[in-house]
Short mmCIF file of C-alpha atoms in Angstrom, two decimals:
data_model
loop_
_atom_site.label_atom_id
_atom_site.label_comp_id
_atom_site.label_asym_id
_atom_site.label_seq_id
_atom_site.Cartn_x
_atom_site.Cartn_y
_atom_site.Cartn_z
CA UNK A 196 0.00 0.00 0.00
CA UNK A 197 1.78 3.36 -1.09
CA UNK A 198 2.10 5.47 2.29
CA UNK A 199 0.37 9.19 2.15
CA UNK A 200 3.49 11.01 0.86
CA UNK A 201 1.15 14.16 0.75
CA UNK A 202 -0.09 14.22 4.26
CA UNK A 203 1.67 15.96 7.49
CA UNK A 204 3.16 13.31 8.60
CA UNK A 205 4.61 12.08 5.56
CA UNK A 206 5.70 15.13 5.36
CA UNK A 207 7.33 15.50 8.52
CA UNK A 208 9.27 12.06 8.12
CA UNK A 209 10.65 12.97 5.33
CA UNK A 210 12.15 16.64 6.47
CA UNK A 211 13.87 15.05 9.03
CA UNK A 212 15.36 12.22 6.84
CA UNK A 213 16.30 14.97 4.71
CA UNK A 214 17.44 17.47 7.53
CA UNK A 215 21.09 16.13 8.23
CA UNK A 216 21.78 16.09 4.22
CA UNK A 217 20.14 19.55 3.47
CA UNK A 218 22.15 21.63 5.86
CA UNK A 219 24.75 19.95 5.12
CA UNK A 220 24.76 20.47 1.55
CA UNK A 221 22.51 23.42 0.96
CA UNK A 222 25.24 26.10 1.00
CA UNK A 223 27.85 23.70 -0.75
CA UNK A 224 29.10 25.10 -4.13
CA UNK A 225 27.38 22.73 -7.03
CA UNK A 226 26.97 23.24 -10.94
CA UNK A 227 23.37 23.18 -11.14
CA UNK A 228 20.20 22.42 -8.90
CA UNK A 229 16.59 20.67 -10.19
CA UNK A 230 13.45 21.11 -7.95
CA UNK A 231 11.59 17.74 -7.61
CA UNK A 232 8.27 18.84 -6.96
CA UNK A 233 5.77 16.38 -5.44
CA UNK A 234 2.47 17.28 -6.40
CA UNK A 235 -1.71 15.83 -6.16
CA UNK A 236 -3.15 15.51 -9.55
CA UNK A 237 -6.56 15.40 -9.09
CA UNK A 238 -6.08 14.01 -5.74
CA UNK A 239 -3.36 11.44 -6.95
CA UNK A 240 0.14 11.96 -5.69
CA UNK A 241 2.66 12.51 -8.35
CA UNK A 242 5.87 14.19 -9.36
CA UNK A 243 6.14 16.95 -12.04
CA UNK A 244 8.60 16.63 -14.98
CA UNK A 245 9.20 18.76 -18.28
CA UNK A 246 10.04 18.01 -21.59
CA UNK A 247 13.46 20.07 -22.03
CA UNK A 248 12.97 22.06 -25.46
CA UNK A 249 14.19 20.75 -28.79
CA UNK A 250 15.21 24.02 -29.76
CA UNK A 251 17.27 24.66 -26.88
CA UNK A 252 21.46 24.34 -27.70
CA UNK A 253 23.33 20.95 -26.37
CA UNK A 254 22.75 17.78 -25.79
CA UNK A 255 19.76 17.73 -23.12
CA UNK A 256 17.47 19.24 -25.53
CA UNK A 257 13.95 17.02 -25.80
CA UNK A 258 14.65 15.36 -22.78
CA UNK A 259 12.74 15.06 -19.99
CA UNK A 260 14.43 16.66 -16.57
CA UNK A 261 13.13 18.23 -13.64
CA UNK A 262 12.76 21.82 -13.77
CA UNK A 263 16.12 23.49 -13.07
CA UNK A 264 19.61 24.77 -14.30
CA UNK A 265 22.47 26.38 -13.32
CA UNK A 266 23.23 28.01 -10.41
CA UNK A 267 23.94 31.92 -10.75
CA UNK A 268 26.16 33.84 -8.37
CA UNK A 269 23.79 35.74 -7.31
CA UNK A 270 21.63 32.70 -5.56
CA UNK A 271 22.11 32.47 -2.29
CA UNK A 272 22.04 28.43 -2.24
CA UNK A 273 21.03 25.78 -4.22
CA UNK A 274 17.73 25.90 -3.05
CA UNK A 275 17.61 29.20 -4.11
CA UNK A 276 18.24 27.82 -7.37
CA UNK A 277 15.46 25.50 -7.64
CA UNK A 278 13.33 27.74 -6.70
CA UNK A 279 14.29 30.77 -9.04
CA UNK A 280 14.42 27.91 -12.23
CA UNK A 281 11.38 26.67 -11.47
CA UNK A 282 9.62 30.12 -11.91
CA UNK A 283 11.54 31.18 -14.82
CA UNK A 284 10.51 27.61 -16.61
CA UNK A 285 7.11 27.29 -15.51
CA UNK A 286 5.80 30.35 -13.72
CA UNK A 287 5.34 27.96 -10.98
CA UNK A 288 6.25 30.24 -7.52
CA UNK A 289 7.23 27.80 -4.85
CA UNK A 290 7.86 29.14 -1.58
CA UNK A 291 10.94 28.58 0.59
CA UNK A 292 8.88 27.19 3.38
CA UNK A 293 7.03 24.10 0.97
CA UNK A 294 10.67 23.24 0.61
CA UNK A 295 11.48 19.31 1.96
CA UNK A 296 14.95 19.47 1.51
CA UNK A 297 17.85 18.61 -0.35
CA UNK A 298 17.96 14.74 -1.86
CA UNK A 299 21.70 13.32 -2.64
CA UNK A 300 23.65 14.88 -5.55
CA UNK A 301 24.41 13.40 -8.73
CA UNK A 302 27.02 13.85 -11.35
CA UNK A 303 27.20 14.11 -15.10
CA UNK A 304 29.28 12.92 -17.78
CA UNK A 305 31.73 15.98 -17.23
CA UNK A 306 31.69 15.37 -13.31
CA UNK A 307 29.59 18.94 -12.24
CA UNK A 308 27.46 18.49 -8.97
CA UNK A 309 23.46 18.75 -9.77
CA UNK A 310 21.90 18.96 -6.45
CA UNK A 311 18.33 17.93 -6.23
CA UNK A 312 15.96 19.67 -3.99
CA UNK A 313 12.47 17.87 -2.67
CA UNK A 314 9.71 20.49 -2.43
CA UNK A 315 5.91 19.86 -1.81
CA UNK A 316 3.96 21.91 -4.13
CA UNK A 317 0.03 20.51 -3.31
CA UNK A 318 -2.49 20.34 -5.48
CA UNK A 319 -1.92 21.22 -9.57
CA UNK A 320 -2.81 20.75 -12.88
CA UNK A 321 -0.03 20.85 -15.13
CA UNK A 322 -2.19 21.99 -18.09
CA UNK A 323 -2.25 25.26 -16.07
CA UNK A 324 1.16 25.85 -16.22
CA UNK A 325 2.96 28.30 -18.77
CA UNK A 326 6.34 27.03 -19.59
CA UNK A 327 8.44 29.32 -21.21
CA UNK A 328 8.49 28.32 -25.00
CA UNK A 329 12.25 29.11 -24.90
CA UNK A 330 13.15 25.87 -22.61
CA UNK A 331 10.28 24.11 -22.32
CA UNK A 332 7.91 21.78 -25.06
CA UNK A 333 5.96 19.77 -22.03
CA UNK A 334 4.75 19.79 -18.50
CA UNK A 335 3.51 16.34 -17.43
CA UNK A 336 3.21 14.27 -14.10
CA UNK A 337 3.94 10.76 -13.56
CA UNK A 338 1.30 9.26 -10.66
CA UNK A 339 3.59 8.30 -7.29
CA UNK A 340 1.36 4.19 -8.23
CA UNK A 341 2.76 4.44 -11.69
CA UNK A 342 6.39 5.07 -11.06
CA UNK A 343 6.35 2.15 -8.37
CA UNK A 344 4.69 -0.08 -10.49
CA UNK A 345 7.77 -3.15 -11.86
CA UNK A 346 6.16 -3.06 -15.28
CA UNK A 347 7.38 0.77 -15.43
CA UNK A 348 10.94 0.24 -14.48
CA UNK A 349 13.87 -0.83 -16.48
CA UNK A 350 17.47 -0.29 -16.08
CA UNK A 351 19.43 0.52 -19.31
CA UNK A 352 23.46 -1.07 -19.82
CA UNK A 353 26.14 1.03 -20.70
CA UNK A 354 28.86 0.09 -22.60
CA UNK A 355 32.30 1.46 -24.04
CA UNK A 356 34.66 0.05 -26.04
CA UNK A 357 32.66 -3.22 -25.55
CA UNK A 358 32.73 -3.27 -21.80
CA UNK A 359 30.20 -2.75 -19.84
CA UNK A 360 30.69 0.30 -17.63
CA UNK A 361 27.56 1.20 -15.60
CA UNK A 362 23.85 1.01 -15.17
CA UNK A 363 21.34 3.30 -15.17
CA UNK A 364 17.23 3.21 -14.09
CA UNK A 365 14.94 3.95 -16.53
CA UNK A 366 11.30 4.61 -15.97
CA UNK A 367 8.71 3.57 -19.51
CA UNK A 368 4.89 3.77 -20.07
CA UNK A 369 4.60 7.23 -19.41
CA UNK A 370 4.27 10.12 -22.20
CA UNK A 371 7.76 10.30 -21.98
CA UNK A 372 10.44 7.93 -21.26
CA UNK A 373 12.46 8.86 -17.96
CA UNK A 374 15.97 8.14 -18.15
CA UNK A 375 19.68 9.74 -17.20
CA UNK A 376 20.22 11.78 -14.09
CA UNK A 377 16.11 12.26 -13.95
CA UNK A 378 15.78 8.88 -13.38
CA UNK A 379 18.51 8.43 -11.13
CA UNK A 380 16.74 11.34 -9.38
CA UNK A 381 13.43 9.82 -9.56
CA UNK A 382 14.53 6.29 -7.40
CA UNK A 383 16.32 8.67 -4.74
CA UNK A 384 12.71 10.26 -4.39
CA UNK A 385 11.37 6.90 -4.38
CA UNK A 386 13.13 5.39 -2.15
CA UNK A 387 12.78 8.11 0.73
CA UNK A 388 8.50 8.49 -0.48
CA UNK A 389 8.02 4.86 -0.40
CA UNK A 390 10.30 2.90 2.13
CA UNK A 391 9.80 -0.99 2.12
CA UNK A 392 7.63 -0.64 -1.63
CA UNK A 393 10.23 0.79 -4.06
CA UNK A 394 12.75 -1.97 -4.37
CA UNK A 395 15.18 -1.27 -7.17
CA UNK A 396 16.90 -4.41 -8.82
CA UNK A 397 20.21 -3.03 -7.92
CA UNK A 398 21.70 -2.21 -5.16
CA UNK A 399 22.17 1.35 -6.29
CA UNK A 400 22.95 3.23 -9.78
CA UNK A 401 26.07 5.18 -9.72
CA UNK A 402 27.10 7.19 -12.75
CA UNK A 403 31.01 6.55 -13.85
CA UNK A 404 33.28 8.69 -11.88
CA UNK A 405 35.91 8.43 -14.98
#
């Protein structure tokens, strides 16, 4: 039975799982931070994602991420960041206080820090929401039931050079498929919203540190 990640005390457990972790690394220096924002669909618990645009420079464009980006030097910490991205993509204001806190970093291919930050934003429809043309083609949510359902999750193998480096989650049936540092995102959120259901095949996905 998935636990009611949306009520107070769900809530509260999870702030102070997160609480050690977030002031730890809230003020740290990182590349970029994502919001994760948990949100009720029509009264069904769910997490927000975009579709990155297609005419946006590099090679992230038409993916799906989390709304986010790179942290400016005028933010005051990565949460700051979240925040001030999510606005600028989606017009979506999310204040400090709906905050959770900060989930455990990840790295990309060129080894820069994307710190992702938890934040409860209640009840939306993301047909409501005005994405800025300029970095976004898509606003959907993927149902909390969905993601946790085994039919839904994959893992895809990476090799190079014919040997198998590393293995990443993957998350199908959706609009979109979730993959990359999203997905690796997505379990971390998983794991701390659903203790005891979400049981990944592996004991943990780790991008290459080389």
């Amino acid at each position: 039975m998935l636990p009611d990640c949306l009520s107070a005390e769900g809530e509260q457990r999870c702030r102070r799982l997160l609480a050690g972790a977030t002031a730890r690394l809230r003020a740290r220096p990182a590349a970029a931070a994502v919001l994760v924002p948990l949100c009720s669909v029509r009264g069904v618990p769910a997490l927000l994602y975009t579709l990155r645009s297609s005419r946006l420079a590099g090679k992230h464009k038409g993916d799906v991420s989390f709304p986010g980006g790179k942290c400016d030097p005028t933010d005051r910490d990565v949460v700051h960041t979240a925040l001030r991205e999510t606005q600028e993509e989606l017009g979506l204001a999310v204040p400090e206080e709906q905050v959770w806190g900060v989930l455990r970093p990840v790295h990309d291919r060129e080894k820069a820090t994307v710190v992702p930050v938890l934040a409860g934003v209640g009840p939306l429809d993301p047909q409501s929401l005005r994405p800025n043309p300029e970095e976004v083609d898509e606003v959907f949510a993927l149902p909390l039931a969905h993601l946790l359902q085994e039919q839904n999750q994959g893992y895809t193998h990476f090799c190079r050079g014919g040997h198998f480096q590393y293995t990443l989650p993957v998350f199908l049936h959706g609009p979109h498929r979730v993959w990359g540092l999203t997905a690796i995102i997505t379990e971390f959120t998983l794991k701390l919203l659903a203790p005891g259901i979400y049981q990944p095949r592996l004991a943990g996905p780790e991008l290459p540190r080389g």
